[in-house]
Amino acid sequence: MTEDGQGEAFALQTVLSIAADALAYGMVLFVISIGLSVTMGLMKVVNLAHGAFAMIGGYIASYVTQQMGLHFGVAVIAAVMGTVLIAVPIERLLYRRIYGAPELTQVLMSIGITFAIIGIANFLMGPTLKTITLPAELQGPVDIGFRAIAAHKLFVVVVGLVVAGGLWFLIERTRFGVKLRASVDDAAMAGALGIRTKWIYAVSFALAIGLAALGGVVGAQLLPIEPYYALRYMVTFLVVVSVGGAGSILGALISCLLLGAVETTGRYLMPEYGEFFFYLAVIAIVCVFPNGLLGRAK
Amino acid sequence: MTDVQLKPSPGLWQRSAKTDFIAVLVIATVAIGLYFVFPSSLALLTRIVAIMLLVLSLDLVTGFAGVATLGHAALFGAGAYAAGIAAAKFGLTDPLLMLAIGSVAGMVAGALSSLVILRGHGLSQLVLSIAVVQLAHEGANKLSDWTGGSDGLSGIMPAPLLGLFRFDLWGRTAYILAVLLLILVFLALRVIVRSPFGMLCRGIKQDPVRVRAMGAPVYWTLVQMYAISGAVAGLGGALSAIATKVVGLDSLSFNLSAEALVMLVLGGAGNLLGAMIGTLVFVWFEDLVSAINPFHWLTIVGALLILVVLFAPKGLTGAAASLLARLRGGR
């Protein structure tokens, strides 16, 4: 092989490597953030505490696999259900009071909830990083031809696709989805037509939080679980949802993959710049699409 | 028939001058009191004053002009780094010059960031403001030759103030400079806020459509307010650089922006006193509680925020004002 040929092969390998990692990272972001997109699009609540619920899911799964020694599958179910159980009273007591409030109020309230959750998490679980024991099938690399990719990353991609497909089916093809879309379009009219919007909100919120917990668990290798997780990624989740357009599954998917690609590429090629290009891309996209890529104008 | 000479009622400026005078007296008294009661905490108090300037500047854009931003630390950090770089790299160590440089840098940063931030409304405005401060943070991190990167910018040696007063280890000079600066800035801001320009900003906060219909330029007014706010924030940053002699990346962080917003909401937005009171209470408590356990502090702040949002949305000053009104009106 000539020097040029070697260079080309290397470049192609780098590109595919970046693509594979970007896909995994983007999918983790998607699974966690899609719940936030639903919350922001449906209930019009800017919930900066969304990452905190993902963190809670991660903590529960870590406790179940490490301290209780149970299987990963059990941990996932426990994490999702546990987080939803924790979130329900918070929704009733706190979130219900800020539906329809100005964005700043919602931001402040949800930041407050985030801080409180971080403090409590540290108090209960300590400040160290928590790991979730993966089952044997998900450990180790999987060879996909041009390189070996970690099995858990492949798992994340699969989970992301299943979530996207499942949500699409739920929203577009079920009765619940019809009522959900009606409540989003015009809550007052939907209520007048007999749709129990409060119940729809509660179920949607539970669904959103459950997805966040799921994302927190499957993404724990990429976004490690420690008390500051909620703060560290707070901005990331908010940003990808805003860029994609709140309430749009496809928008969230595109935005997560796009921003995930920008971030991963930056990290590979110019790590000294950190997240510079990520935020540059955010500014560019939001300036051109003030309601997000696929959002609706208010 | 006698000529009845009606005494003209005092105008807005005269009445306000009286409240301003009282406020300045209060600030000066509190400052002098603190100087004698806590002589070993002057560094902390000076830092409190620097952050007060940041929160005052945030009050201008959020409390008066209604622009919700989580990126205001970018202006503070711009001033801090500008003053720090001027001293450490260019040898311009006169503290008044450093303050001026910081203020101008803050003003420029404010104008530039407003061009980005004002393109969005509501949520997208918040996201843009976050992106701006994060961008500034990463940029400062990358330009570590100038800014020292994550190690911070050190080697700032401010020359004696007016050639006479050295910046000693006790922080006395820095503290007195800080208090004088605070009083001057407070008076200047009171004047600005009362002026037609300030009134226009308040109008824009309440109803931008109507103001635009009146023919006033909403966008450019907000940019101007942002520039003024940037000047104040940059001043605070420069003060922080002079007092602590070091500038870190945390002065350009989202965390600082969020904390400033918390302080503002705690104290009450829309009146300059709330910004100062909120900062004093917040930073003092943070210093007390963080020493014990920083996570406990985080929980307390979280709980405090939730309580303030639910029960005292106008902050401490708002609660005090409504209490006062109830006491007066109850009679």
XYZ file of C-alpha atoms in Angstrom:
629
model
C 0.000 0.000 0.000
C 1.279 3.464 -0.822
C 1.589 6.184 1.785
C -1.518 7.869 0.410
C -3.473 4.662 0.628
C -2.420 4.156 4.227
C -3.347 7.721 5.054
C -6.769 7.283 3.470
C -7.434 4.061 5.322
C -6.465 5.732 8.574
C -8.686 8.714 7.872
C -11.615 6.456 7.051
C -11.036 4.454 10.197
C -10.927 7.642 12.268
C -14.141 8.864 10.724
C -15.910 5.571 11.364
C -14.510 5.457 14.892
C -15.786 8.921 15.610
C -19.114 8.014 14.044
C -19.494 4.939 16.220
C -18.675 6.806 19.424
C -20.795 9.770 18.403
C -23.719 7.460 17.742
C -23.423 5.874 21.185
C -23.053 9.224 22.942
C -25.876 10.762 20.941
C -28.148 7.849 21.763
C -27.445 8.164 25.486
C -28.303 11.842 25.276
C -31.428 10.951 23.339
C -32.743 8.371 25.776
C -32.279 10.773 28.683
C -33.382 13.941 26.940
C -36.426 12.682 25.101
C -38.242 12.702 28.425
C -37.277 16.334 28.903
C -38.493 17.109 25.398
C -41.866 15.608 26.280
C -42.008 17.573 29.550
C -41.070 20.829 27.898
C -43.217 20.297 24.848
C -46.287 19.031 26.637
C -46.371 20.599 30.051
C -44.284 23.578 28.958
C -42.107 23.109 32.015
C -38.412 23.865 31.727
C -37.274 21.074 33.994
C -33.576 21.525 34.674
C -33.870 18.756 37.279
C -34.347 16.155 34.547
C -30.704 15.110 34.758
C -31.133 14.686 38.502
C -33.784 12.011 37.888
C -31.488 10.252 35.444
C -28.888 10.330 38.204
C -31.326 8.842 40.708
C -32.001 6.002 38.274
C -28.286 5.400 37.968
C -27.868 5.363 41.739
C -30.695 2.871 42.240
C -29.288 0.571 39.571
C -25.839 0.832 41.099
C -27.199 -0.051 44.524
C -29.167 -2.999 43.158
C -26.259 -4.490 41.229
C -23.475 -3.673 43.674
C -24.967 -3.820 47.156
C -27.745 -6.287 46.458
C -25.875 -8.267 43.836
C -28.858 -8.682 41.529
C -28.856 -8.932 37.756
C -28.611 -5.890 35.499
C -32.113 -6.445 34.114
C -33.577 -6.326 37.609
C -31.566 -3.186 38.251
C -33.003 -1.453 35.189
C -36.569 -2.203 36.186
C -35.917 -1.220 39.794
C -34.267 2.012 38.687
C -37.107 3.038 36.416
C -39.841 2.195 38.880
C -37.969 3.619 41.857
C -37.280 6.927 40.135
C -40.875 7.275 38.987
C -42.051 6.571 42.534
C -39.775 9.325 43.822
C -40.842 11.718 41.087
C -44.587 11.392 41.551
C -44.828 13.255 44.886
C -42.379 15.874 43.609
C -44.632 16.444 40.621
C -47.718 16.735 42.780
C -46.169 19.070 45.334
C -43.834 21.212 43.288
C -44.134 20.894 39.529
C -47.880 21.335 39.461
C -47.439 24.803 40.873
C -45.233 26.002 38.087
C -47.104 24.822 35.008
C -47.619 27.970 32.980
C -45.276 30.060 35.101
C -42.672 32.221 33.347
C -39.520 30.385 32.260
C -37.351 32.053 34.871
C -39.560 30.792 37.699
C -39.457 27.262 36.328
C -35.708 27.456 35.888
C -35.221 28.610 39.469
C -37.549 25.997 40.917
C -35.984 23.162 38.970
C -32.464 24.342 39.800
C -33.534 24.306 43.440
C -34.843 20.758 43.087
C -31.599 19.753 41.391
C -29.451 21.185 44.162
C -31.564 19.486 46.810
C -31.340 16.140 45.010
C -27.563 16.462 44.655
C -27.188 17.189 48.351
C -29.423 14.297 49.343
C -27.668 11.935 46.930
C -24.345 12.813 48.469
C -25.762 12.387 51.943
C -27.164 8.954 51.174
C -24.615 7.525 48.760
C -21.427 9.477 49.361
C -19.427 11.611 46.959
C -17.649 8.834 45.066
C -18.341 7.525 41.594
C -20.794 4.664 41.463
C -20.581 1.873 38.938
C -23.262 -0.429 37.654
C -22.142 -4.012 37.184
C -22.878 -4.984 33.616
C -23.903 -8.541 32.810
C -21.367 -10.674 30.952
C -23.120 -10.201 27.607
C -22.606 -6.466 27.764
C -19.022 -6.458 28.896
C -16.142 -6.591 26.510
C -15.830 -5.533 22.898
C -17.852 -6.526 19.874
C -16.186 -6.623 16.503
C -18.207 -4.734 13.886
C -15.754 -5.038 11.065
C -13.513 -2.013 11.026
C -13.011 -1.843 14.786
C -14.140 -3.335 18.028
C -16.783 -1.345 19.839
C -17.727 -1.819 23.468
C -20.786 -4.010 23.781
C -22.524 -1.617 26.139
C -22.277 1.158 23.554
C -23.979 -1.067 21.002
C -26.586 -1.850 23.642
C -27.185 1.864 24.168
C -27.715 2.410 20.442
C -30.215 -0.442 20.337
C -32.030 0.902 23.403
C -32.139 4.348 21.841
C -33.654 3.054 18.633
C -36.195 0.971 20.528
C -37.157 3.986 22.640
C -37.491 6.204 19.595
C -39.588 3.623 17.777
C -41.672 2.849 20.824
C -42.385 6.485 21.552
C -43.269 7.176 17.958
C -45.705 4.269 18.006
C -47.157 5.418 21.319
C -47.687 8.974 20.154
C -48.774 8.367 16.598
C -50.668 5.102 16.746
C -52.342 4.732 20.134
C -55.337 6.374 21.745
C -53.163 7.693 24.487
C -51.006 9.305 21.849
C -54.018 10.986 20.304
C -55.058 12.423 23.649
C -51.481 13.499 24.319
C -51.223 15.341 21.031
C -54.604 16.951 21.607
C -53.528 18.168 25.032
C -50.352 19.617 23.556
C -52.169 21.426 20.789
C -54.887 22.941 22.904
C -55.184 21.868 26.505
C -58.348 23.830 27.206
C -60.182 22.445 24.191
C -58.983 18.923 24.907
C -60.312 19.260 28.430
C -63.600 20.553 27.092
C -63.836 17.504 24.861
C -63.565 15.211 27.850
C -59.866 14.372 27.826
C -58.520 14.180 31.365
C -55.538 16.438 30.784
C -54.289 16.300 34.390
C -54.080 12.529 34.126
C -52.351 12.769 30.739
C -49.833 15.171 32.245
C -49.171 12.874 35.197
C -48.683 9.825 32.997
C -46.500 11.737 30.567
C -44.377 13.081 33.380
C -43.967 9.562 34.771
C -43.037 8.326 31.305
C -40.524 11.140 30.874
C -38.906 10.451 34.233
C -38.869 6.720 33.584
C -37.031 7.313 30.316
C -34.583 9.592 32.092
C -33.878 6.860 34.636
C -33.431 4.322 31.851
C -31.013 6.656 30.119
C -29.134 7.231 33.330
C -28.685 3.495 33.800
C -27.689 2.478 30.268
C -25.522 5.557 29.844
C -23.696 5.142 33.140
C -20.496 4.055 31.413
C -20.413 7.218 29.308
C -21.868 9.608 31.886
C -20.550 8.346 35.229
C -22.830 8.476 38.249
C -21.692 10.827 40.964
C -23.516 13.539 42.942
C -22.594 16.383 40.589
C -23.937 14.422 37.563
C -27.187 16.391 37.798
C -25.379 19.705 37.557
C -22.692 18.661 35.122
C -25.078 17.547 32.422
C -27.986 19.857 33.280
C -26.989 22.268 30.609
C -26.339 19.553 28.007
C -29.820 18.059 28.273
C -31.515 21.436 28.196
C -29.477 22.488 25.205
C -30.071 19.392 23.079
C -33.806 19.620 23.716
C -33.951 23.310 22.886
C -31.945 22.773 19.718
C -34.130 19.908 18.599
C -37.335 21.642 19.404
C -39.318 20.702 22.490
C -41.975 18.101 21.904
C -40.540 16.615 18.734
C -39.110 13.086 18.852
C -37.432 13.371 15.498
C -36.094 16.789 16.411
C -34.618 15.443 19.635
C -33.090 12.504 17.769
C -31.517 14.706 15.112
C -30.287 17.224 17.645
C -28.781 14.569 19.931
C -27.006 12.839 17.061
C -25.857 16.113 15.557
C -24.616 17.654 18.776
C -23.224 14.308 19.881
C -21.261 14.170 16.635
C -19.978 17.726 17.070
C -18.930 17.011 20.628
C -17.257 13.664 19.850
C -15.493 15.016 16.789
C -14.211 17.951 18.788
C -13.018 15.639 21.536
C -11.190 13.391 19.087
C -9.582 15.993 16.845
C -9.144 19.060 19.059
C -9.442 18.044 22.697
C -7.874 21.284 23.956
C -10.924 23.150 22.769
C -13.223 21.167 25.018
C -16.830 21.959 24.368
C -16.122 25.132 22.432
C -17.494 23.793 19.163
C -20.485 22.231 20.875
C -21.633 25.621 22.148
C -20.693 27.360 18.925
C -22.929 24.924 17.088
C -25.685 25.548 19.643
C -25.510 29.307 19.153
C -25.512 28.914 15.375
C -28.501 26.570 15.349
C -30.579 28.499 17.883
C -29.941 31.776 16.067
C -31.172 30.298 12.812
C -33.919 28.124 14.318
C -35.152 29.983 17.429
C -37.711 27.281 18.120
C -35.316 24.448 17.551
C -34.800 22.379 14.445
C -38.258 20.830 14.400
C -40.024 22.809 17.068
C -43.236 24.696 16.694
C -43.469 28.462 16.921
C -45.242 29.610 20.052
C -57.774 88.340 49.637
C -54.488 86.771 50.437
C -52.327 85.206 47.809
C -51.995 81.573 48.557
C -48.542 80.447 47.665
C -48.704 76.764 46.976
C -45.498 74.992 47.867
C -44.550 72.796 44.904
C -44.444 69.147 45.945
C -40.954 67.676 45.733
C -40.305 66.144 42.347
C -39.136 62.648 41.617
C -35.481 63.609 41.740
C -35.722 65.338 45.094
C -37.633 62.487 46.718
C -35.311 59.929 45.251
C -32.276 61.902 46.287
C -33.491 61.633 49.858
C -33.885 57.827 49.666
C -30.559 57.552 47.904
C -28.878 59.541 50.643
C -30.404 57.327 53.320
C -29.403 54.192 51.409
C -25.823 55.411 51.052
C -25.707 56.191 54.765
C -26.985 52.716 55.558
C -24.449 51.074 53.264
C -21.614 53.145 54.702
C -22.679 52.415 58.279
C -22.977 48.687 57.643
C -19.619 48.684 55.873
C -17.887 50.533 58.705
C -19.558 48.305 61.255
C -18.446 45.150 59.475
C -14.923 46.543 59.211
C -14.640 46.726 62.954
C -16.642 43.671 63.889
C -14.939 41.273 61.469
C -11.440 42.650 60.869
C -10.120 39.244 59.796
C -12.823 38.637 57.187
C -12.092 41.666 55.038
C -11.074 39.484 52.087
C -14.407 37.725 52.199
C -16.246 41.025 52.504
C -14.361 42.445 49.535
C -15.286 39.392 47.521
C -18.883 39.925 48.577
C -18.734 43.473 47.229
C -17.278 42.270 43.916
C -20.106 39.775 43.555
C -22.587 42.455 44.588
C -21.491 44.393 41.543
C -22.126 41.327 39.401
C -25.575 40.809 40.891
C -26.378 44.534 40.544
C -25.494 44.285 36.882
C -27.695 41.213 36.579
C -30.505 43.131 38.261
C -30.213 45.743 35.518
C -30.853 43.303 32.715
C -33.149 40.844 34.459
C -34.920 42.879 37.101
C -35.320 46.076 35.102
C -35.140 45.069 31.459
C -36.639 41.612 31.771
C -33.934 39.644 29.931
C -33.587 36.234 31.573
C -29.963 35.217 31.410
C -27.849 32.457 32.895
C -24.686 33.740 31.267
C -23.897 36.959 33.065
C -20.688 35.667 34.571
C -19.156 36.040 31.103
C -19.138 39.813 31.617
C -17.717 39.527 35.127
C -15.014 37.169 33.928
C -14.226 39.389 30.956
C -13.543 42.285 33.302
C -11.549 40.119 35.702
C -9.360 38.636 32.986
C -8.901 41.976 31.231
C -7.724 43.623 34.428
C -5.624 40.606 35.341
C -3.964 40.333 31.934
C -3.300 44.071 31.910
C -1.510 43.758 35.244
C 0.240 40.437 34.797
C 1.179 40.585 31.098
C 1.385 44.283 30.349
C 2.491 45.638 33.686
C -0.374 48.123 34.006
C -0.722 47.811 37.723
C -2.381 51.063 38.745
C -5.557 49.825 40.410
C -7.770 52.608 39.075
C -6.517 51.887 35.572
C -7.194 48.198 36.105
C -10.724 48.992 37.198
C -11.242 51.118 34.130
C -9.889 48.419 31.818
C -12.072 45.810 33.462
C -15.106 48.016 33.130
C -14.509 48.693 29.437
C -13.876 45.010 28.770
C -17.104 44.165 30.557
C -18.966 46.757 28.525
C -17.679 45.345 25.238
C -18.422 41.798 26.357
C -21.896 42.893 27.392
C -22.650 44.518 24.064
C -21.328 41.535 22.115
C -23.131 38.914 24.160
C -26.362 40.895 23.990
C -26.217 40.688 20.201
C -26.400 36.912 20.543
C -28.686 36.607 23.551
C -31.313 39.065 22.393
C -31.917 36.986 19.293
C -33.914 34.527 21.346
C -36.961 34.817 23.493
C -37.885 32.934 26.623
C -36.278 29.524 26.585
C -34.042 30.030 23.575
C -32.778 33.226 25.194
C -31.776 31.238 28.267
C -30.088 28.603 26.146
C -28.189 31.235 24.166
C -27.045 32.917 27.366
C -25.797 29.579 28.686
C -24.013 28.899 25.408
C -22.354 32.319 25.533
C -20.890 31.843 29.004
C -19.790 28.288 28.247
C -18.171 29.489 25.047
C -16.338 32.199 26.971
C -15.293 29.606 29.542
C -13.894 27.239 26.927
C -12.256 30.082 25.070
C -10.495 31.275 28.204
C -9.450 27.713 28.917
C -7.981 27.335 25.434
C -6.105 30.637 25.525
C -4.139 29.439 28.518
C -1.064 31.419 27.435
C -2.961 34.560 28.286
C -5.336 33.366 30.938
C -3.393 30.640 32.697
C -6.077 28.130 31.737
C -7.392 25.986 34.548
C -4.485 27.017 36.779
C -5.783 30.542 36.769
C -4.087 33.824 36.116
C -1.684 34.767 38.860
C 1.064 37.296 39.232
C -1.288 40.226 39.539
C 0.450 42.845 41.642
C -1.667 45.952 41.966
C 0.339 49.081 42.648
C -0.510 51.194 45.708
C -3.804 53.014 45.297
C -3.175 56.651 44.347
C 0.461 55.883 45.035
C -0.236 56.019 48.763
C -2.252 53.075 50.007
C -0.673 49.661 49.625
C -2.780 46.548 49.167
C -1.721 44.830 52.331
C -2.285 41.289 53.524
C -5.177 42.349 55.730
C -7.102 43.589 52.741
C -7.926 46.956 54.314
C -7.175 49.023 51.244
C -9.061 46.637 49.011
C -12.060 46.707 51.308
C -12.239 50.495 51.510
C -11.811 50.754 47.739
C -14.559 48.182 47.296
C -17.018 50.001 49.548
C -16.361 53.364 47.912
C -16.781 51.758 44.507
C -20.017 50.122 45.581
C -21.453 53.419 46.817
C -20.491 55.221 43.623
C -21.893 52.503 41.410
C -25.069 52.325 43.462
C -25.659 56.056 43.105
C -24.888 55.948 39.388
C -27.292 53.064 38.875
C -30.028 54.784 40.847
C -29.682 57.749 38.532
C -29.735 55.549 35.428
C -32.702 53.572 36.620
C -34.714 56.736 37.280
C -33.808 58.320 33.988
C -36.043 58.127 30.910
C -33.727 55.414 29.636
C -34.312 53.346 32.737
C -38.036 53.897 32.505
C -37.945 52.727 28.907
C -36.229 49.512 29.962
C -38.848 48.904 32.593
C -41.501 49.466 29.987
C -39.836 46.970 27.712
C -39.902 44.411 30.486
C -43.599 44.882 31.018
C -44.772 45.160 27.439
C -42.260 45.199 24.622
C -44.919 45.260 21.928
C -46.407 48.441 23.269
C -43.037 50.102 23.590
C -42.239 49.197 20.008
C -45.592 50.600 18.964
C -44.633 53.813 20.721
C -41.707 54.009 18.359
C -38.896 53.309 20.786
C -36.129 50.974 19.578
C -36.520 47.940 21.817
C -33.526 45.999 20.589
C -31.001 48.835 20.752
C -32.247 49.994 24.143
C -31.657 46.517 25.478
C -28.194 46.398 23.912
C -27.379 49.693 25.616
C -28.652 48.420 28.944
C -26.538 45.312 28.439
C -23.501 47.485 27.780
C -24.065 49.431 30.994
C -24.642 46.207 32.865
C -21.451 44.819 31.353
C -19.533 47.860 32.560
C -20.712 47.265 36.125
C -20.039 43.525 35.963
C -16.606 44.117 34.475
C -15.900 46.546 37.296
C -16.793 43.821 39.772
C -14.520 41.390 37.998
C -11.636 43.838 38.005
C -12.203 44.507 41.712
C -12.101 40.777 42.347
C -8.844 40.508 40.397
C -7.275 43.362 42.367
C -8.449 42.081 45.731
C -7.637 38.395 45.353
C -4.689 38.930 42.995
C -5.723 35.879 41.009
C -8.333 35.175 38.341
C -9.735 31.691 37.900
C -11.925 30.041 35.309
C -14.753 29.962 37.815
C -15.290 33.672 37.246
C -16.474 32.711 33.748
C -18.641 29.791 34.743
C -22.278 28.843 34.359
C -22.217 28.081 38.081
C -21.369 31.677 38.947
C -24.126 32.913 36.645
C -26.640 30.602 38.261
C -25.509 31.617 41.749
C -25.788 35.292 40.841
C -29.336 34.705 39.662
C -30.137 32.875 42.892
C -28.739 35.767 44.920
C -30.781 38.236 42.914
C -33.991 36.289 43.311
C -33.292 35.783 46.987
C -32.874 39.472 47.573
C -35.548 40.593 45.182
C -35.135 41.739 41.595
C -36.112 45.154 40.289
C -34.782 47.268 43.108
C -31.044 47.604 43.471
C -31.111 46.965 47.213
C -32.352 43.428 46.750
C -29.287 42.569 44.716
C -26.988 43.744 47.488
C -28.923 42.149 50.332
C -29.296 38.851 48.504
C -25.574 38.709 47.791
C -24.597 39.513 51.356
C -26.900 36.891 52.841
C -26.036 34.208 50.275
C -22.242 34.535 50.217
C -21.995 34.906 53.984
C -24.041 31.788 54.579
C -22.131 29.954 51.889
C -18.883 30.767 53.624
C -20.268 29.538 56.943
C -21.934 26.355 55.771
C -19.538 25.336 52.993
C -16.712 25.125 55.462
C -18.674 22.429 57.243
C -19.871 20.505 54.203
C -20.353 21.884 50.689
C -23.103 19.391 49.893
C -25.172 20.529 52.845
C -24.878 24.028 51.461
C -26.159 22.819 48.097
C -29.182 21.204 49.727
C -29.908 24.353 51.714
C -29.686 26.538 48.620
C -31.958 24.135 46.776
C -34.536 24.152 49.526
C -34.235 27.926 49.832
C -34.820 28.388 46.109
C -37.895 26.194 46.173
C -39.276 28.104 49.148
C -38.548 31.479 47.588
C -40.201 30.521 44.313
C -43.268 29.178 46.063
C -43.729 31.644 48.870
C -41.658 34.757 48.289
C -41.252 35.284 44.558
C -40.202 38.865 45.083
C -37.391 37.893 47.373
C -36.470 39.294 50.766
C -37.009 42.915 49.787
C -40.368 42.069 48.250
C -41.443 40.228 51.373
C -40.246 43.129 53.501
C -42.089 45.604 51.297
C -45.360 43.690 51.484
C -44.936 43.309 55.230
C -44.393 47.044 55.509
C -47.417 47.749 53.335
C -49.540 45.455 55.435
C -48.415 47.119 58.648
C -49.105 50.563 57.235
C -52.373 49.717 55.571
C -53.613 47.627 58.453
C -53.977 50.627 60.697
